[in-house]
Amino acid sequence: MVEYALEVNKLTKKFGNFTAVNDLSLNVKQNEIFGFLGPNGAGKSTTIRMLCTLAKPTSGSAKIAGYDLIKDPSKVRQKIGLVAEKMIMYEDLTAAENLRFFGKIYKMPKKKREERIDQLLNLVDMEKWKDTQISKFSTGMKQRINVIRALLPEPEILFMDEPTLGLDPQTTFAIREIIRDINNKGVTVILTTHAMTEAELLSDHIAIIDHGEVAALDTPQNLKNILYKSDTSIFTTKIMNLTHNMIEKVRSLNVVTALAQQDDQNLKISARGAGSLNQIIDAIRVEGGDIFSITNSNESTLEDVFLTVTGKEIRDHATDKSNILQHSTPQSRVR
């Protein structure tokens, strides 16, 4: 049995003079859930497209389920499934008709196809909606069908791009349970999401990538421990008359690595350096802030790590998205 589901070596993708993915190397073990996190434009989607044979690398190599990405793309496609951010379904067809259509594309024998459709509909609790048009489904119901569509050919590796985007809490919970169930049945899951809680709850290992390179990689807990063991402190500050100007003043400080507004009075601030707290207090007071309390917390979150590693700058892109991937041995790397 192949030890690694993915073996990626110096994978690179360039668009003209722009490098979307830069010498990306990683290994993902069989039967794990692997999270890929990164800001917009970090290289996540570009990497997934390459690993799903939808785009050719400029250089480098990769093995997917033991098959060479460049030499055996057809073999790779037989081993993978893709749940894309955009749902791939026909609204005028029923759930079963959609699944039959894709089963035929996968060249599944009729008996096997029908058995698999019933099995998968039961997996996502959609068997009673089998003969209902997709157009009548809620977004969450459509996403459940979208997920099992990718599972029809029984892939060894399932790529999932933002599978809970735009879903309500109940459906989000259901999709997460489906992901766990899929993984428990032996499928390796490669998950990209902007939901830090989701990544932490589901992933065995997480890679945070930025500018096409791995910025940090480890288990969720070890990633949080990195921040705790560094010279970064995390403060919860209650300000009675909190304003937007105060928030922006604190955010602009060089010592501040991450800031999250928890409600109309509380800020969670990650800051680096021995004198960081004094600078934060001074900045708030300059803006007329009335500080009620400050608590120094040793508990960091994955969001704290993400913002510390990738920075606070908002990444807006109006053109092609470049987003996803990375993993090597389970050791921490932050730079």
Short mmCIF file of C-alpha atoms in Angstrom, two decimals:
data_model
loop_
_atom_site.label_atom_id
_atom_site.label_comp_id
_atom_site.label_asym_id
_atom_site.label_seq_id
_atom_site.Cartn_x
_atom_site.Cartn_y
_atom_site.Cartn_z
CA MET A 1 0.00 0.00 0.00
CA VAL A 2 1.22 3.49 -0.87
CA GLU A 3 2.13 5.37 2.33
CA TYR A 4 1.30 8.82 0.99
CA ALA A 5 -1.83 9.92 -0.80
CA LEU A 6 0.05 12.95 -2.15
CA GLU A 7 3.77 13.38 -2.76
CA VAL A 8 4.55 16.81 -4.14
CA ASN A 9 8.08 17.89 -5.07
CA LYS A 10 8.96 21.47 -6.03
CA LEU A 11 5.67 21.99 -7.85
CA THR A 12 5.62 25.38 -9.58
CA LYS A 13 3.06 27.23 -11.68
CA LYS A 14 3.81 30.48 -13.47
CA PHE A 15 1.52 32.76 -15.46
CA GLY A 16 3.91 34.88 -17.48
CA ASN A 17 6.11 36.68 -14.96
CA PHE A 18 3.77 35.88 -12.07
CA THR A 19 4.55 32.83 -9.91
CA ALA A 20 1.31 31.50 -8.38
CA VAL A 21 2.87 28.40 -6.81
CA ASN A 22 6.55 28.40 -5.95
CA ASP A 23 8.59 25.17 -5.46
CA LEU A 24 5.84 23.57 -3.38
CA SER A 25 6.86 20.33 -1.67
CA LEU A 26 4.77 18.20 0.71
CA ASN A 27 3.51 14.75 1.61
CA VAL A 28 -0.03 13.93 2.73
CA LYS A 29 -0.52 10.60 4.45
CA GLN A 30 -3.17 8.12 3.43
CA ASN A 31 -6.54 8.34 5.21
CA GLU A 32 -6.07 11.75 6.84
CA ILE A 33 -7.98 14.98 6.56
CA PHE A 34 -5.53 17.63 5.45
CA GLY A 35 -6.41 21.31 5.68
CA PHE A 36 -5.07 23.91 3.24
CA LEU A 37 -5.41 27.46 4.44
CA GLY A 38 -4.26 30.72 2.96
CA PRO A 39 -5.36 34.23 2.04
CA ASN A 40 -6.98 34.96 -1.32
CA GLY A 41 -4.31 34.69 -3.97
CA ALA A 42 -2.02 32.50 -1.85
CA GLY A 43 -1.85 29.71 -4.45
CA LYS A 44 -4.40 27.27 -3.04
CA SER A 45 -6.78 26.88 -5.98
CA THR A 46 -3.96 26.85 -8.51
CA THR A 47 -2.33 23.95 -6.67
CA ILE A 48 -5.58 21.99 -6.47
CA ARG A 49 -6.16 22.51 -10.18
CA MET A 50 -2.72 21.07 -10.89
CA LEU A 51 -3.22 18.08 -8.58
CA CYS A 52 -6.62 17.39 -10.19
CA THR A 53 -5.01 17.46 -13.67
CA LEU A 54 -6.95 20.59 -14.63
CA ALA A 55 -3.78 22.65 -15.11
CA LYS A 56 -0.24 21.65 -16.08
CA PRO A 57 2.63 22.56 -13.75
CA THR A 58 5.38 24.80 -15.10
CA SER A 59 7.91 22.60 -13.30
CA GLY A 60 8.21 20.11 -10.49
CA SER A 61 6.48 16.76 -9.98
CA ALA A 62 3.83 15.01 -7.93
CA LYS A 63 2.46 11.55 -7.25
CA ILE A 64 -1.24 11.11 -6.53
CA ALA A 65 -2.18 7.73 -5.02
CA GLY A 66 1.17 6.48 -6.32
CA TYR A 67 0.66 7.67 -9.92
CA ASP A 68 2.79 10.30 -11.62
CA LEU A 69 0.81 13.51 -12.18
CA ILE A 70 2.61 14.29 -15.47
CA LYS A 71 3.06 10.81 -16.93
CA ASP A 72 -0.22 9.18 -15.83
CA PRO A 73 -2.92 11.89 -15.63
CA SER A 74 -5.67 9.42 -16.61
CA LYS A 75 -4.69 7.09 -13.75
CA VAL A 76 -4.66 10.06 -11.37
CA ARG A 77 -8.19 11.03 -12.44
CA GLN A 78 -9.39 7.51 -11.63
CA LYS A 79 -8.19 7.91 -8.04
CA ILE A 80 -9.56 11.36 -7.18
CA GLY A 81 -12.82 13.21 -6.66
CA LEU A 82 -13.38 16.97 -6.61
CA VAL A 83 -16.03 18.93 -4.74
CA ALA A 84 -15.52 22.35 -6.31
CA GLU A 85 -16.69 25.61 -4.78
CA LYS A 86 -19.12 25.91 -7.69
CA MET A 87 -21.78 23.20 -7.65
CA ILE A 88 -21.78 20.95 -10.71
CA MET A 89 -25.39 19.86 -11.28
CA TYR A 90 -28.28 20.23 -13.70
CA GLU A 91 -31.25 22.02 -12.11
CA ASP A 92 -33.92 20.42 -14.34
CA LEU A 93 -32.85 16.87 -13.45
CA THR A 94 -33.72 15.00 -10.28
CA ALA A 95 -31.10 14.03 -7.73
CA ALA A 96 -30.97 10.48 -9.08
CA GLU A 97 -30.88 11.65 -12.71
CA ASN A 98 -27.93 13.93 -11.95
CA LEU A 99 -26.07 11.11 -10.28
CA ARG A 100 -26.89 8.69 -13.13
CA PHE A 101 -25.59 11.21 -15.65
CA PHE A 102 -22.24 11.52 -13.88
CA GLY A 103 -22.13 7.77 -13.26
CA LYS A 104 -22.34 7.25 -17.02
CA ILE A 105 -19.52 9.73 -17.52
CA TYR A 106 -17.48 7.63 -15.09
CA LYS A 107 -18.45 4.57 -17.20
CA MET A 108 -19.93 2.77 -14.22
CA PRO A 109 -21.92 -0.42 -15.02
CA LYS A 110 -25.67 0.16 -14.59
CA LYS A 111 -26.17 -2.22 -11.66
CA LYS A 112 -23.13 -0.88 -9.82
CA ARG A 113 -24.20 2.69 -10.57
CA GLU A 114 -27.71 2.24 -9.16
CA GLU A 115 -26.39 0.50 -6.04
CA ARG A 116 -23.86 3.27 -5.51
CA ILE A 117 -26.48 6.01 -5.96
CA ASP A 118 -28.75 4.46 -3.33
CA GLN A 119 -25.82 3.95 -0.98
CA LEU A 120 -24.66 7.56 -1.29
CA LEU A 121 -28.14 9.09 -1.00
CA ASN A 122 -28.54 7.13 2.23
CA LEU A 123 -25.14 8.43 3.43
CA VAL A 124 -26.34 12.04 3.22
CA ASP A 125 -29.93 11.31 4.30
CA MET A 126 -31.36 12.27 0.91
CA GLU A 127 -32.92 9.00 -0.24
CA LYS A 128 -36.49 10.35 0.07
CA TRP A 129 -35.59 13.20 -2.28
CA LYS A 130 -34.17 10.87 -4.92
CA ASP A 131 -36.79 11.71 -7.57
CA THR A 132 -37.11 15.42 -6.81
CA GLN A 133 -35.74 18.07 -9.17
CA ILE A 134 -32.56 19.74 -7.99
CA SER A 135 -34.14 23.17 -8.63
CA LYS A 136 -36.49 22.55 -5.71
CA PHE A 137 -33.67 21.87 -3.25
CA SER A 138 -32.24 24.27 -0.68
CA THR A 139 -28.58 25.25 -0.99
CA GLY A 140 -27.65 22.75 1.71
CA MET A 141 -29.50 19.90 -0.02
CA LYS A 142 -27.78 20.74 -3.29
CA GLN A 143 -24.40 20.70 -1.59
CA ARG A 144 -25.06 17.23 -0.16
CA ILE A 145 -25.76 15.96 -3.68
CA ASN A 146 -22.70 17.85 -4.93
CA VAL A 147 -20.54 16.02 -2.39
CA ILE A 148 -21.79 12.53 -3.22
CA ARG A 149 -21.51 13.24 -6.95
CA ALA A 150 -17.75 13.35 -6.41
CA LEU A 151 -17.93 10.08 -4.43
CA LEU A 152 -19.66 8.07 -7.15
CA PRO A 153 -16.51 6.44 -8.59
CA GLU A 154 -15.22 5.61 -5.07
CA PRO A 155 -12.15 7.89 -5.13
CA GLU A 156 -9.21 7.28 -2.83
CA ILE A 157 -8.61 11.01 -2.49
CA LEU A 158 -11.31 13.68 -2.28
CA PHE A 159 -10.49 17.35 -2.84
CA MET A 160 -13.03 19.66 -1.18
CA ASP A 161 -12.93 23.38 -1.96
CA GLU A 162 -14.98 25.45 0.53
CA PRO A 163 -17.62 22.72 1.04
CA THR A 164 -19.61 24.68 3.65
CA LEU A 165 -19.43 28.13 2.05
CA GLY A 166 -22.74 30.00 2.46
CA LEU A 167 -24.47 27.22 4.37
CA ASP A 168 -26.51 27.64 7.55
CA PRO A 169 -25.09 26.25 10.84
CA GLN A 170 -27.24 23.09 10.77
CA THR A 171 -26.21 22.18 7.22
CA THR A 172 -22.60 23.09 7.95
CA PHE A 173 -22.64 20.66 10.86
CA ALA A 174 -24.16 17.97 8.62
CA ILE A 175 -21.52 18.44 5.90
CA ARG A 176 -18.74 18.23 8.50
CA GLU A 177 -20.19 14.97 9.78
CA ILE A 178 -20.31 13.66 6.20
CA ILE A 179 -16.63 14.58 5.75
CA ARG A 180 -15.73 12.65 8.91
CA ASP A 181 -17.82 9.68 7.74
CA ILE A 182 -16.12 9.72 4.32
CA ASN A 183 -12.71 9.83 5.97
CA ASN A 184 -13.61 7.01 8.38
CA LYS A 185 -14.38 4.87 5.34
CA GLY A 186 -10.75 5.26 4.18
CA VAL A 187 -10.90 8.29 1.88
CA THR A 188 -8.13 10.88 2.18
CA VAL A 189 -9.69 14.36 2.27
CA ILE A 190 -7.91 17.51 1.12
CA LEU A 191 -9.88 20.43 2.52
CA THR A 192 -9.59 24.11 1.71
CA THR A 193 -11.63 26.51 3.79
CA HIS A 194 -11.57 30.05 5.18
CA ALA A 195 -13.41 28.84 8.29
CA MET A 196 -10.69 28.46 10.91
CA THR A 197 -12.99 26.56 13.28
CA GLU A 198 -13.83 24.08 10.54
CA ALA A 199 -10.17 23.50 9.69
CA GLU A 200 -9.30 22.98 13.35
CA LEU A 201 -12.21 20.61 14.02
CA LEU A 202 -11.64 18.41 10.99
CA SER A 203 -7.96 18.43 10.06
CA ASP A 204 -5.27 16.03 11.20
CA HIS A 205 -2.65 18.37 9.75
CA ILE A 206 -2.88 21.90 8.41
CA ALA A 207 -0.71 23.82 5.98
CA ILE A 208 -0.92 27.59 5.85
CA ILE A 209 0.37 28.88 2.57
CA ASP A 210 1.18 32.39 1.45
CA HIS A 211 2.56 33.72 -1.82
CA GLY A 212 2.60 30.20 -3.23
CA GLU A 213 4.78 28.75 -0.46
CA VAL A 214 4.29 26.90 2.82
CA ALA A 215 4.35 29.42 5.67
CA ALA A 216 3.44 26.99 8.48
CA LEU A 217 2.66 23.29 8.71
CA ASP A 218 1.73 20.99 11.59
CA THR A 219 -1.20 19.65 13.59
CA PRO A 220 -3.76 22.28 14.64
CA GLN A 221 -2.66 22.12 18.26
CA ASN A 222 1.05 22.37 17.45
CA LEU A 223 0.40 25.36 15.22
CA LYS A 224 -1.31 27.10 18.12
CA ASN A 225 1.56 26.13 20.41
CA ILE A 226 4.00 27.82 18.03
CA LEU A 227 2.35 31.15 18.72
CA TYR A 228 2.20 30.52 22.46
CA LYS A 229 5.91 29.65 22.61
CA SER A 230 6.93 32.70 20.60
CA ASP A 231 7.29 36.24 21.91
CA THR A 232 3.66 36.91 20.94
CA SER A 233 1.13 37.72 23.67
CA ILE A 234 -2.65 37.64 23.33
CA PHE A 235 -4.71 40.29 25.09
CA THR A 236 -8.48 40.59 25.52
CA THR A 237 -9.25 44.29 25.99
CA LYS A 238 -12.61 45.69 27.08
CA ILE A 239 -13.12 49.31 25.97
CA MET A 240 -16.27 51.06 27.14
CA ASN A 241 -16.45 53.53 24.22
CA LEU A 242 -14.84 51.47 21.47
CA THR A 243 -14.73 53.22 18.08
CA HIS A 244 -13.60 52.34 14.57
CA ASN A 245 -10.73 54.84 14.85
CA MET A 246 -9.44 53.13 18.00
CA ILE A 247 -9.53 49.75 16.26
CA GLU A 248 -7.63 51.05 13.25
CA LYS A 249 -5.11 52.86 15.48
CA VAL A 250 -4.31 49.64 17.36
CA ARG A 251 -4.31 47.58 14.16
CA SER A 252 -1.71 49.91 12.62
CA LEU A 253 0.83 49.34 15.41
CA ASN A 254 3.93 47.45 14.27
CA VAL A 255 3.79 45.26 17.39
CA VAL A 256 0.25 44.06 16.62
CA THR A 257 0.20 40.83 14.60
CA ALA A 258 -3.55 40.12 14.68
CA LEU A 259 -6.72 41.83 15.88
CA ALA A 260 -10.31 40.59 16.08
CA GLN A 261 -13.33 42.55 17.30
CA GLN A 262 -15.39 40.17 19.44
CA ASP A 263 -18.33 42.53 20.12
CA ASP A 264 -19.02 46.25 20.57
CA GLN A 265 -16.64 46.50 23.54
CA ASN A 266 -14.05 43.71 23.31
CA LEU A 267 -10.95 43.32 21.17
CA LYS A 268 -8.73 40.25 20.98
CA ILE A 269 -5.23 41.44 20.13
CA SER A 270 -2.08 39.44 19.36
CA ALA A 271 1.07 41.50 19.81
CA ARG A 272 4.78 40.81 19.69
CA GLY A 273 7.47 42.20 22.01
CA ALA A 274 7.97 43.02 25.68
CA GLY A 275 6.59 46.57 25.47
CA SER A 276 3.63 45.77 23.22
CA LEU A 277 0.97 46.17 25.91
CA ASN A 278 2.07 49.69 26.77
CA GLN A 279 1.90 50.68 23.09
CA ILE A 280 -1.60 49.25 22.79
CA ILE A 281 -2.79 51.12 25.90
CA ASP A 282 -1.25 54.38 24.67
CA ALA A 283 -2.89 54.02 21.24
CA ILE A 284 -6.32 53.46 22.78
CA ARG A 285 -5.96 56.41 25.15
CA VAL A 286 -4.77 58.74 22.39
CA GLU A 287 -8.10 58.06 20.67
CA GLY A 288 -9.99 58.79 23.92
CA GLY A 289 -10.60 55.16 24.80
CA ASP A 290 -11.88 54.23 28.26
CA ILE A 291 -10.22 50.89 29.10
CA PHE A 292 -12.31 48.81 31.51
CA SER A 293 -10.06 45.72 31.65
CA ILE A 294 -7.16 43.93 29.94
CA THR A 295 -6.63 40.18 30.24
CA ASN A 296 -3.46 38.44 29.11
CA SER A 297 -4.45 35.04 27.71
CA ASN A 298 -2.14 32.15 26.88
CA GLU A 299 -4.77 30.56 24.64
CA SER A 300 -4.17 31.21 20.97
CA THR A 301 -6.55 30.22 18.19
CA LEU A 302 -5.90 29.00 14.68
CA GLU A 303 -7.10 32.40 13.47
CA ASP A 304 -4.40 34.04 15.63
CA VAL A 305 -1.80 31.82 13.99
CA PHE A 306 -3.18 32.44 10.50
CA LEU A 307 -3.09 36.23 10.87
CA THR A 308 0.33 36.17 12.51
CA VAL A 309 1.78 34.04 9.71
CA THR A 310 0.12 35.73 6.73
CA GLY A 311 -0.26 39.29 8.04
CA LYS A 312 -3.21 41.65 8.39
CA GLU A 313 -3.39 43.00 4.85
CA ILE A 314 -6.67 42.30 3.03
CA ARG A 315 -6.05 40.42 -0.24
CA ASP A 316 -8.51 41.68 -2.85
CA HIS A 317 -8.32 40.18 -6.32
CA ALA A 318 -10.61 40.99 -9.23
CA THR A 319 -9.00 38.48 -11.58
CA ASP A 320 -8.14 34.78 -11.52
CA LYS A 321 -8.04 33.18 -8.06
CA SER A 322 -4.79 31.44 -7.13
CA ASN A 323 -5.53 29.26 -4.12
CA ILE A 324 -4.49 25.94 -2.33
CA LEU A 325 -2.09 23.29 -0.96
CA GLN A 326 0.82 21.99 1.06
CA HIS A 327 2.12 19.40 3.47
CA SER A 328 5.33 17.63 4.36
CA THR A 329 6.40 15.80 7.50
CA PRO A 330 4.58 16.80 10.68
CA GLN A 331 7.01 19.38 11.89
CA SER A 332 6.39 23.05 12.42
CA ARG A 333 7.65 25.60 9.95
CA VAL A 334 6.99 29.27 10.35
CA ARG A 335 8.80 32.03 8.54
#
